[in-house]
Amino acid sequence: MDKASASSETGVPNNFLSLPRELRNLIYAYVLVDEEYIDLGTWIHHPLSPQLLRTNKTIHDEAAEVLYAYNRFNFTMSYPDDLLPSFLDQIGPGNSKHIRHIRIDFPKFQYLDPGDVTLTDQSVRILERLKDCCGNLRTLTTSCPVQITWSVGSTT
């Protein structure tokens, strides 16, 4: 009796792809999802196993969906404004559509006066890019790196 017929007779899956998709997703999450934000500058220090994506096309497609949907990506502080667009270009539209959680330093203002709040062109482009590429985005965590002081006139 060969291995293939033995496993089919016992009802035990004979390879990874014969496991139910829900179980495969749990395995992908175990090796590809971090509880903390993924800071792209320290990506290599995360205990993730993205080499799994190189196994074959089916596993790549399934695992990439888990990788991008369930991790939270950090684009704050020490990064140039073009890091997020570059990241989206690099992973492509097939993967960026799965992204659900991003943290960015945003927005940057051109004008920040009462009655005249205007974002910089770069901030507008980033918002447009997120809208176009990340259709499943659930949380966009932002920080406003300016202190806003409003003065209110006296009503005496």
Tab-separated table of N, CA and C in Angstrom, residues 22-151:
chain	number	residue	atom	x	y	z
A	22	GLU	N	-9.876	26.824	6.616
A	22	GLU	CA	-9.899	27.459	7.935
A	22	GLU	C	-8.698	27.039	8.777
A	23	LEU	N	-8.324	25.780	8.684
A	23	LEU	CA	-7.163	25.291	9.422
A	23	LEU	C	-5.864	25.855	8.831
A	24	ARG	N	-5.799	25.903	7.509
A	24	ARG	CA	-4.618	26.502	6.869
A	24	ARG	C	-4.491	27.968	7.274
A	25	ASN	N	-5.607	28.694	7.354
A	25	ASN	CA	-5.561	30.102	7.767
A	25	ASN	C	-5.031	30.247	9.192
A	26	LEU	N	-5.403	29.331	10.070
A	26	LEU	CA	-4.869	29.372	11.438
A	26	LEU	C	-3.355	29.160	11.440
A	27	ILE	N	-2.887	28.270	10.607
A	27	ILE	CA	-1.443	28.032	10.504
A	27	ILE	C	-0.747	29.254	9.926
A	28	TYR	N	-1.329	29.849	8.870
A	28	TYR	CA	-0.750	31.067	8.291
A	28	TYR	C	-0.676	32.165	9.353
A	29	ALA	N	-1.737	32.323	10.112
A	29	ALA	CA	-1.764	33.367	11.142
A	29	ALA	C	-0.700	33.108	12.204
A	30	TYR	N	-0.487	31.875	12.557
A	30	TYR	CA	0.505	31.528	13.568
A	30	TYR	C	1.908	31.958	13.143
A	31	VAL	N	2.229	31.824	11.871
A	31	VAL	CA	3.586	32.144	11.415
A	31	VAL	C	3.713	33.516	10.752
A	32	LEU	N	2.588	34.182	10.457
A	32	LEU	CA	2.661	35.435	9.696
A	32	LEU	C	2.052	36.651	10.382
A	33	VAL	N	1.417	36.496	11.527
A	33	VAL	CA	0.744	37.628	12.162
A	33	VAL	C	1.428	37.951	13.486
A	34	ASP	N	1.697	39.238	13.664
A	34	ASP	CA	2.319	39.727	14.889
A	34	ASP	C	1.274	40.524	15.666
A	35	GLU	N	1.302	40.410	16.989
A	35	GLU	CA	0.353	41.161	17.813
A	35	GLU	C	0.676	42.645	17.841
A	36	GLU	N	1.934	42.990	17.631
A	36	GLU	CA	2.361	44.390	17.636
A	36	GLU	C	2.298	44.947	16.215
A	37	TYR	N	2.330	46.280	16.125
A	37	TYR	CA	2.439	46.898	14.811
A	37	TYR	C	3.730	46.452	14.145
A	38	ILE	N	3.682	46.232	12.849
A	38	ILE	CA	4.894	45.921	12.107
A	38	ILE	C	5.476	47.233	11.626
A	39	ASP	N	6.618	47.548	12.176
A	39	ASP	CA	7.367	48.741	11.794
A	39	ASP	C	8.262	48.308	10.651
A	40	LEU	N	8.033	48.837	9.468
A	40	LEU	CA	8.741	48.337	8.298
A	40	LEU	C	10.251	48.501	8.402
A	41	GLY	N	10.720	49.426	9.210
A	41	GLY	CA	12.157	49.579	9.407
A	41	GLY	C	12.760	48.432	10.185
A	42	THR	N	11.931	47.724	10.954
A	42	THR	CA	12.435	46.603	11.751
A	42	THR	C	11.760	45.295	11.358
A	43	TRP	N	11.230	45.232	10.163
A	43	TRP	CA	10.516	44.053	9.677
A	43	TRP	C	11.305	42.775	9.934
A	44	ILE	N	12.615	42.817	9.694
A	44	ILE	CA	13.416	41.601	9.826
A	44	ILE	C	13.530	41.142	11.273
A	45	HIS	N	13.181	41.990	12.220
A	45	HIS	CA	13.269	41.614	13.628
A	45	HIS	C	11.972	41.017	14.157
A	46	HIS	N	10.953	40.962	13.330
A	46	HIS	CA	9.687	40.358	13.763
A	46	HIS	C	9.785	38.851	13.633
A	47	PRO	N	9.160	38.135	14.545
A	47	PRO	CA	9.242	36.669	14.527
A	47	PRO	C	8.275	36.054	13.520
A	48	LEU	N	8.248	36.592	12.318
A	48	LEU	CA	7.349	36.096	11.289
A	48	LEU	C	8.127	35.232	10.304
A	49	SER	N	7.407	34.474	9.503
A	49	SER	CA	8.033	33.583	8.526
A	49	SER	C	7.491	33.855	7.128
A	50	PRO	N	7.813	35.023	6.548
A	50	PRO	CA	7.262	35.345	5.230
A	50	PRO	C	7.797	34.443	4.112
A	51	GLN	N	8.856	33.678	4.372
A	51	GLN	CA	9.361	32.761	3.354
A	51	GLN	C	8.313	31.711	2.982
A	52	LEU	N	7.324	31.517	3.832
A	52	LEU	CA	6.217	30.616	3.521
A	52	LEU	C	5.540	31.025	2.209
A	53	LEU	N	5.542	32.324	1.911
A	53	LEU	CA	4.899	32.825	0.702
A	53	LEU	C	5.559	32.290	-0.574
A	54	ARG	N	6.763	31.776	-0.454
A	54	ARG	CA	7.499	31.282	-1.623
A	54	ARG	C	7.215	29.812	-1.923
A	55	THR	N	6.368	29.172	-1.154
A	55	THR	CA	6.137	27.733	-1.296
A	55	THR	C	5.535	27.374	-2.650
A	56	ASN	N	4.383	27.928	-2.958
A	56	ASN	CA	3.768	27.766	-4.278
A	56	ASN	C	2.688	28.842	-4.425
A	57	LYS	N	2.104	28.945	-5.597
A	57	LYS	CA	1.161	30.042	-5.869
A	57	LYS	C	-0.076	29.976	-4.971
A	58	THR	N	-0.620	28.802	-4.769
A	58	THR	CA	-1.819	28.674	-3.934
A	58	THR	C	-1.527	29.115	-2.504
A	59	ILE	N	-0.445	28.601	-1.942
A	59	ILE	CA	-0.088	28.979	-0.576
A	59	ILE	C	0.261	30.456	-0.517
A	60	HIS	N	0.946	30.973	-1.511
A	60	HIS	CA	1.267	32.401	-1.547
A	60	HIS	C	-0.003	33.236	-1.475
A	61	ASP	N	-0.963	32.925	-2.323
A	61	ASP	CA	-2.192	33.722	-2.375
A	61	ASP	C	-2.967	33.642	-1.059
A	62	GLU	N	-3.099	32.457	-0.501
A	62	GLU	CA	-3.826	32.299	0.755
A	62	GLU	C	-3.092	32.966	1.915
A	63	ALA	N	-1.787	32.736	2.007
A	63	ALA	CA	-1.002	33.262	3.127
A	63	ALA	C	-0.857	34.782	3.039
A	64	ALA	N	-0.698	35.316	1.835
A	64	ALA	CA	-0.569	36.766	1.671
A	64	ALA	C	-1.826	37.476	2.151
A	65	GLU	N	-2.969	36.894	1.883
A	65	GLU	CA	-4.221	37.486	2.368
A	65	GLU	C	-4.202	37.590	3.888
A	66	VAL	N	-3.771	36.550	4.572
A	66	VAL	CA	-3.687	36.575	6.039
A	66	VAL	C	-2.631	37.573	6.496
A	67	LEU	N	-1.461	37.556	5.868
A	67	LEU	CA	-0.373	38.462	6.232
A	67	LEU	C	-0.815	39.922	6.185
A	68	TYR	N	-1.435	40.319	5.100
A	68	TYR	CA	-1.800	41.730	4.942
A	68	TYR	C	-3.102	42.096	5.651
A	69	ALA	N	-4.012	41.158	5.810
A	69	ALA	CA	-5.292	41.474	6.442
A	69	ALA	C	-5.202	41.559	7.961
A	70	TYR	N	-4.355	40.752	8.574
A	70	TYR	CA	-4.379	40.659	10.028
A	70	TYR	C	-3.213	41.333	10.737
A	71	ASN	N	-2.229	41.802	10.004
A	71	ASN	CA	-1.166	42.580	10.625
A	71	ASN	C	-1.519	44.053	10.584
A	72	ARG	N	-0.896	44.799	11.482
A	72	ARG	CA	-1.069	46.251	11.532
A	72	ARG	C	0.272	46.865	11.157
A	73	PHE	N	0.257	47.717	10.139
A	73	PHE	CA	1.492	48.262	9.580
A	73	PHE	C	1.710	49.694	10.044
A	74	ASN	N	2.934	49.961	10.466
A	74	ASN	CA	3.307	51.255	11.031
A	74	ASN	C	4.165	52.037	10.035
A	75	PHE	N	3.689	53.202	9.629
A	75	PHE	CA	4.429	54.082	8.727
A	75	PHE	C	4.676	55.430	9.402
A	76	THR	N	4.994	55.429	10.678
A	76	THR	CA	5.136	56.684	11.411
A	76	THR	C	6.590	57.056	11.654
A	77	MET	N	6.743	58.268	12.090
A	77	MET	CA	7.972	58.839	12.623
A	77	MET	C	9.101	58.995	11.613
A	78	SER	N	10.022	58.078	11.584
A	78	SER	CA	11.285	58.311	10.904
A	78	SER	C	11.269	57.979	9.415
A	79	TYR	N	10.101	57.896	8.825
A	79	TYR	CA	10.040	57.481	7.432
A	79	TYR	C	9.699	58.645	6.517
A	80	PRO	N	10.232	58.624	5.319
A	80	PRO	CA	9.870	59.663	4.355
A	80	PRO	C	8.408	59.491	3.928
A	81	ASP	N	7.835	60.569	3.426
A	81	ASP	CA	6.431	60.540	3.017
A	81	ASP	C	6.146	59.513	1.926
A	82	ASP	N	7.159	59.145	1.170
A	82	ASP	CA	6.906	58.226	0.068
A	82	ASP	C	7.003	56.754	0.460
A	83	LEU	N	7.226	56.433	1.739
A	83	LEU	CA	7.343	55.028	2.147
A	83	LEU	C	6.036	54.271	1.938
A	84	LEU	N	4.928	54.838	2.345
A	84	LEU	CA	3.649	54.141	2.183
A	84	LEU	C	3.344	53.890	0.704
A	85	PRO	N	3.416	54.904	-0.168
A	85	PRO	CA	3.181	54.615	-1.595
A	85	PRO	C	4.164	53.595	-2.164
A	86	SER	N	5.428	53.648	-1.744
A	86	SER	CA	6.412	52.670	-2.229
A	86	SER	C	6.057	51.261	-1.771
A	87	PHE	N	5.625	51.137	-0.514
A	87	PHE	CA	5.213	49.843	0.019
A	87	PHE	C	4.028	49.301	-0.776
A	88	LEU	N	3.040	50.141	-1.034
A	88	LEU	CA	1.867	49.703	-1.787
A	88	LEU	C	2.253	49.285	-3.204
A	89	ASP	N	3.183	50.016	-3.819
A	89	ASP	CA	3.668	49.625	-5.148
A	89	ASP	C	4.361	48.272	-5.100
A	90	GLN	N	5.185	48.076	-4.085
A	90	GLN	CA	5.970	46.852	-3.983
A	90	GLN	C	5.088	45.617	-3.768
A	91	ILE	N	4.093	45.722	-2.921
A	91	ILE	CA	3.259	44.536	-2.656
A	91	ILE	C	2.175	44.344	-3.719
A	92	GLY	N	1.878	45.386	-4.480
A	92	GLY	CA	0.925	45.278	-5.578
A	92	GLY	C	-0.527	45.337	-5.141
A	93	PRO	N	-1.412	45.574	-6.101
A	93	PRO	CA	-2.836	45.722	-5.785
A	93	PRO	C	-3.482	44.446	-5.255
A	94	GLY	N	-2.993	43.284	-5.665
A	94	GLY	CA	-3.559	42.027	-5.172
A	94	GLY	C	-3.371	41.839	-3.680
A	95	ASN	N	-2.292	42.399	-3.135
A	95	ASN	CA	-2.037	42.297	-1.695
A	95	ASN	C	-2.536	43.518	-0.933
A	96	SER	N	-2.380	44.697	-1.515
A	96	SER	CA	-2.787	45.914	-0.792
A	96	SER	C	-4.293	45.952	-0.550
A	97	LYS	N	-5.061	45.270	-1.381
A	97	LYS	CA	-6.514	45.246	-1.160
A	97	LYS	C	-6.887	44.524	0.129
A	98	HIS	N	-5.974	43.717	0.670
A	98	HIS	CA	-6.254	42.982	1.906
A	98	HIS	C	-5.905	43.772	3.166
A	99	ILE	N	-5.142	44.841	3.035
A	99	ILE	CA	-4.691	45.586	4.219
A	99	ILE	C	-5.891	46.164	4.959
A	100	ARG	N	-5.904	45.957	6.278
A	100	ARG	CA	-7.007	46.441	7.112
A	100	ARG	C	-6.570	47.465	8.147
A	101	HIS	N	-5.274	47.498	8.501
A	101	HIS	CA	-4.835	48.344	9.609
A	101	HIS	C	-3.516	49.043	9.272
A	102	ILE	N	-3.537	50.368	9.304
A	102	ILE	CA	-2.341	51.167	9.035
A	102	ILE	C	-2.254	52.284	10.064
A	103	ARG	N	-1.026	52.582	10.479
A	103	ARG	CA	-0.779	53.736	11.351
A	103	ARG	C	0.200	54.652	10.619
A	104	ILE	N	-0.168	55.934	10.519
A	104	ILE	CA	0.668	56.908	9.822
A	104	ILE	C	0.732	58.215	10.597
A	105	ASP	N	1.820	58.963	10.378
A	105	ASP	CA	1.884	60.341	10.850
A	105	ASP	C	1.131	61.153	9.820
A	106	PHE	N	0.025	61.676	10.216
A	106	PHE	CA	-0.828	62.327	9.245
A	106	PHE	C	-1.864	63.134	9.979
A	107	PRO	N	-2.335	64.153	9.465
A	107	PRO	CA	-1.949	64.755	8.198
A	107	PRO	C	-0.877	65.817	8.401
A	108	LYS	N	-0.357	66.292	7.312
A	108	LYS	CA	0.510	67.458	7.333
A	108	LYS	C	-0.293	68.582	6.704
A	109	PHE	N	-0.241	69.734	7.368
A	109	PHE	CA	-1.092	70.841	6.950
A	109	PHE	C	-0.312	71.880	6.161
A	110	GLN	N	-0.970	72.401	5.159
A	110	GLN	CA	-0.430	73.545	4.442
A	110	GLN	C	-0.850	74.806	5.187
A	111	TYR	N	-2.108	74.840	5.596
A	111	TYR	CA	-2.638	75.940	6.395
A	111	TYR	C	-3.400	75.337	7.566
A	112	LEU	N	-3.214	75.926	8.719
A	112	LEU	CA	-3.929	75.467	9.897
A	112	LEU	C	-4.356	76.691	10.686
A	113	ASP	N	-5.359	77.319	10.170
A	113	ASP	CA	-5.911	78.513	10.793
A	113	ASP	C	-7.411	78.294	10.979
A	114	PRO	N	-7.999	78.920	11.998
A	114	PRO	CA	-9.457	78.797	12.132
A	114	PRO	C	-10.135	79.222	10.832
A	115	GLY	N	-10.951	78.369	10.291
A	115	GLY	CA	-11.648	78.667	9.055
A	115	GLY	C	-10.855	78.335	7.803
A	116	ASP	N	-9.588	77.964	7.941
A	116	ASP	CA	-8.775	77.627	6.776
A	116	ASP	C	-7.801	76.503	7.135
A	117	VAL	N	-8.305	75.286	7.082
A	117	VAL	CA	-7.474	74.113	7.338
A	117	VAL	C	-7.290	73.408	5.998
A	118	THR	N	-6.047	73.370	5.535
A	118	THR	CA	-5.746	72.787	4.230
A	118	THR	C	-4.604	71.796	4.359
A	119	LEU	N	-4.829	70.590	3.851
A	119	LEU	CA	-3.792	69.567	3.860
A	119	LEU	C	-2.765	69.852	2.766
A	120	THR	N	-1.539	69.357	2.970
A	120	THR	CA	-0.544	69.463	1.916
A	120	THR	C	-0.962	68.561	0.758
A	121	ASP	N	-0.421	68.832	-0.412
A	121	ASP	CA	-0.728	68.001	-1.572
A	121	ASP	C	-0.322	66.551	-1.329
A	122	GLN	N	0.821	66.338	-0.671
A	122	GLN	CA	1.284	64.982	-0.373
A	122	GLN	C	0.288	64.245	0.531
A	123	SER	N	-0.256	64.919	1.538
A	123	SER	CA	-1.245	64.296	2.413
A	123	SER	C	-2.495	63.907	1.640
A	124	VAL	N	-2.924	64.762	0.727
A	124	VAL	CA	-4.092	64.458	-0.101
A	124	VAL	C	-3.802	63.253	-0.989
A	125	ARG	N	-2.607	63.197	-1.585
A	125	ARG	CA	-2.238	62.063	-2.435
A	125	ARG	C	-2.211	60.752	-1.632
A	126	ILE	N	-1.717	60.807	-0.398
A	126	ILE	CA	-1.688	59.601	0.432
A	126	ILE	C	-3.105	59.114	0.726
A	127	LEU	N	-4.003	60.029	1.064
A	127	LEU	CA	-5.399	59.633	1.307
A	127	LEU	C	-6.031	59.026	0.061
A	128	GLU	N	-5.782	59.634	-1.080
A	128	GLU	CA	-6.327	59.107	-2.328
A	128	GLU	C	-5.765	57.722	-2.622
A	129	ARG	N	-4.486	57.546	-2.373
A	129	ARG	CA	-3.843	56.244	-2.616
A	129	ARG	C	-4.420	55.177	-1.700
A	130	LEU	N	-4.622	55.513	-0.432
A	130	LEU	CA	-5.228	54.555	0.494
A	130	LEU	C	-6.637	54.176	0.043
A	131	LYS	N	-7.390	55.162	-0.397
A	131	LYS	CA	-8.762	54.895	-0.862
A	131	LYS	C	-8.745	53.976	-2.083
A	132	ASP	N	-7.810	54.220	-3.002
A	132	ASP	CA	-7.746	53.431	-4.230
A	132	ASP	C	-7.192	52.025	-4.018
A	133	CYS	N	-6.198	51.883	-3.144
A	133	CYS	CA	-5.476	50.607	-3.007
A	133	CYS	C	-5.967	49.729	-1.869
A	134	CYS	N	-6.470	50.331	-0.832
A	134	CYS	CA	-6.780	49.572	0.393
A	134	CYS	C	-8.278	49.591	0.660
A	135	GLY	N	-9.020	48.957	-0.213
A	135	GLY	CA	-10.475	48.971	-0.124
A	135	GLY	C	-11.035	48.304	1.119
A	136	ASN	N	-10.254	47.457	1.775
A	136	ASN	CA	-10.716	46.780	2.991
A	136	ASN	C	-10.166	47.409	4.261
A	137	LEU	N	-9.597	48.602	4.152
A	137	LEU	CA	-9.016	49.276	5.312
A	137	LEU	C	-10.090	49.492	6.373
A	138	ARG	N	-9.827	48.999	7.580
A	138	ARG	CA	-10.771	49.122	8.694
A	138	ARG	C	-10.336	50.206	9.674
A	139	THR	N	-9.024	50.274	9.954
A	139	THR	CA	-8.540	51.286	10.885
A	139	THR	C	-7.361	52.031	10.267
A	140	LEU	N	-7.441	53.334	10.359
A	140	LEU	CA	-6.351	54.217	9.960
A	140	LEU	C	-6.036	55.038	11.198
A	141	THR	N	-4.966	54.658	11.871
A	141	THR	CA	-4.557	55.352	13.088
A	141	THR	C	-3.612	56.461	12.685
A	142	THR	N	-3.910	57.662	13.139
A	142	THR	CA	-3.106	58.808	12.730
A	142	THR	C	-2.596	59.558	13.949
A	143	SER	N	-1.590	60.350	13.706
A	143	SER	CA	-1.125	61.280	14.731
A	143	SER	C	-0.959	62.616	14.051
A	144	CYS	N	-1.282	63.622	14.756
A	144	CYS	CA	-1.163	64.975	14.223
A	144	CYS	C	0.044	65.614	14.907
A	145	PRO	N	1.178	65.705	14.213
A	145	PRO	CA	2.415	66.147	14.863
A	145	PRO	C	2.501	67.662	15.085
A	146	VAL	N	1.378	68.320	15.258
A	146	VAL	CA	1.407	69.745	15.557
A	146	VAL	C	0.557	69.991	16.792
A	147	GLN	N	0.910	71.010	17.508
A	147	GLN	CA	0.081	71.397	18.647
A	147	GLN	C	-0.820	72.521	18.178
A	148	ILE	N	-2.096	72.353	18.371
A	148	ILE	CA	-3.064	73.353	17.924
A	148	ILE	C	-3.511	74.155	19.134
A	149	THR	N	-3.359	75.445	19.053
A	149	THR	CA	-3.820	76.331	20.120
A	149	THR	C	-4.820	77.291	19.509
A	150	TRP	N	-6.039	77.218	20.000
A	150	TRP	CA	-7.071	78.119	19.533
A	150	TRP	C	-7.260	79.212	20.582
A	151	SER	N	-7.254	80.441	20.157
A	151	SER	CA	-7.522	81.501	21.113
A	151	SER	C	-8.951	81.959	20.919
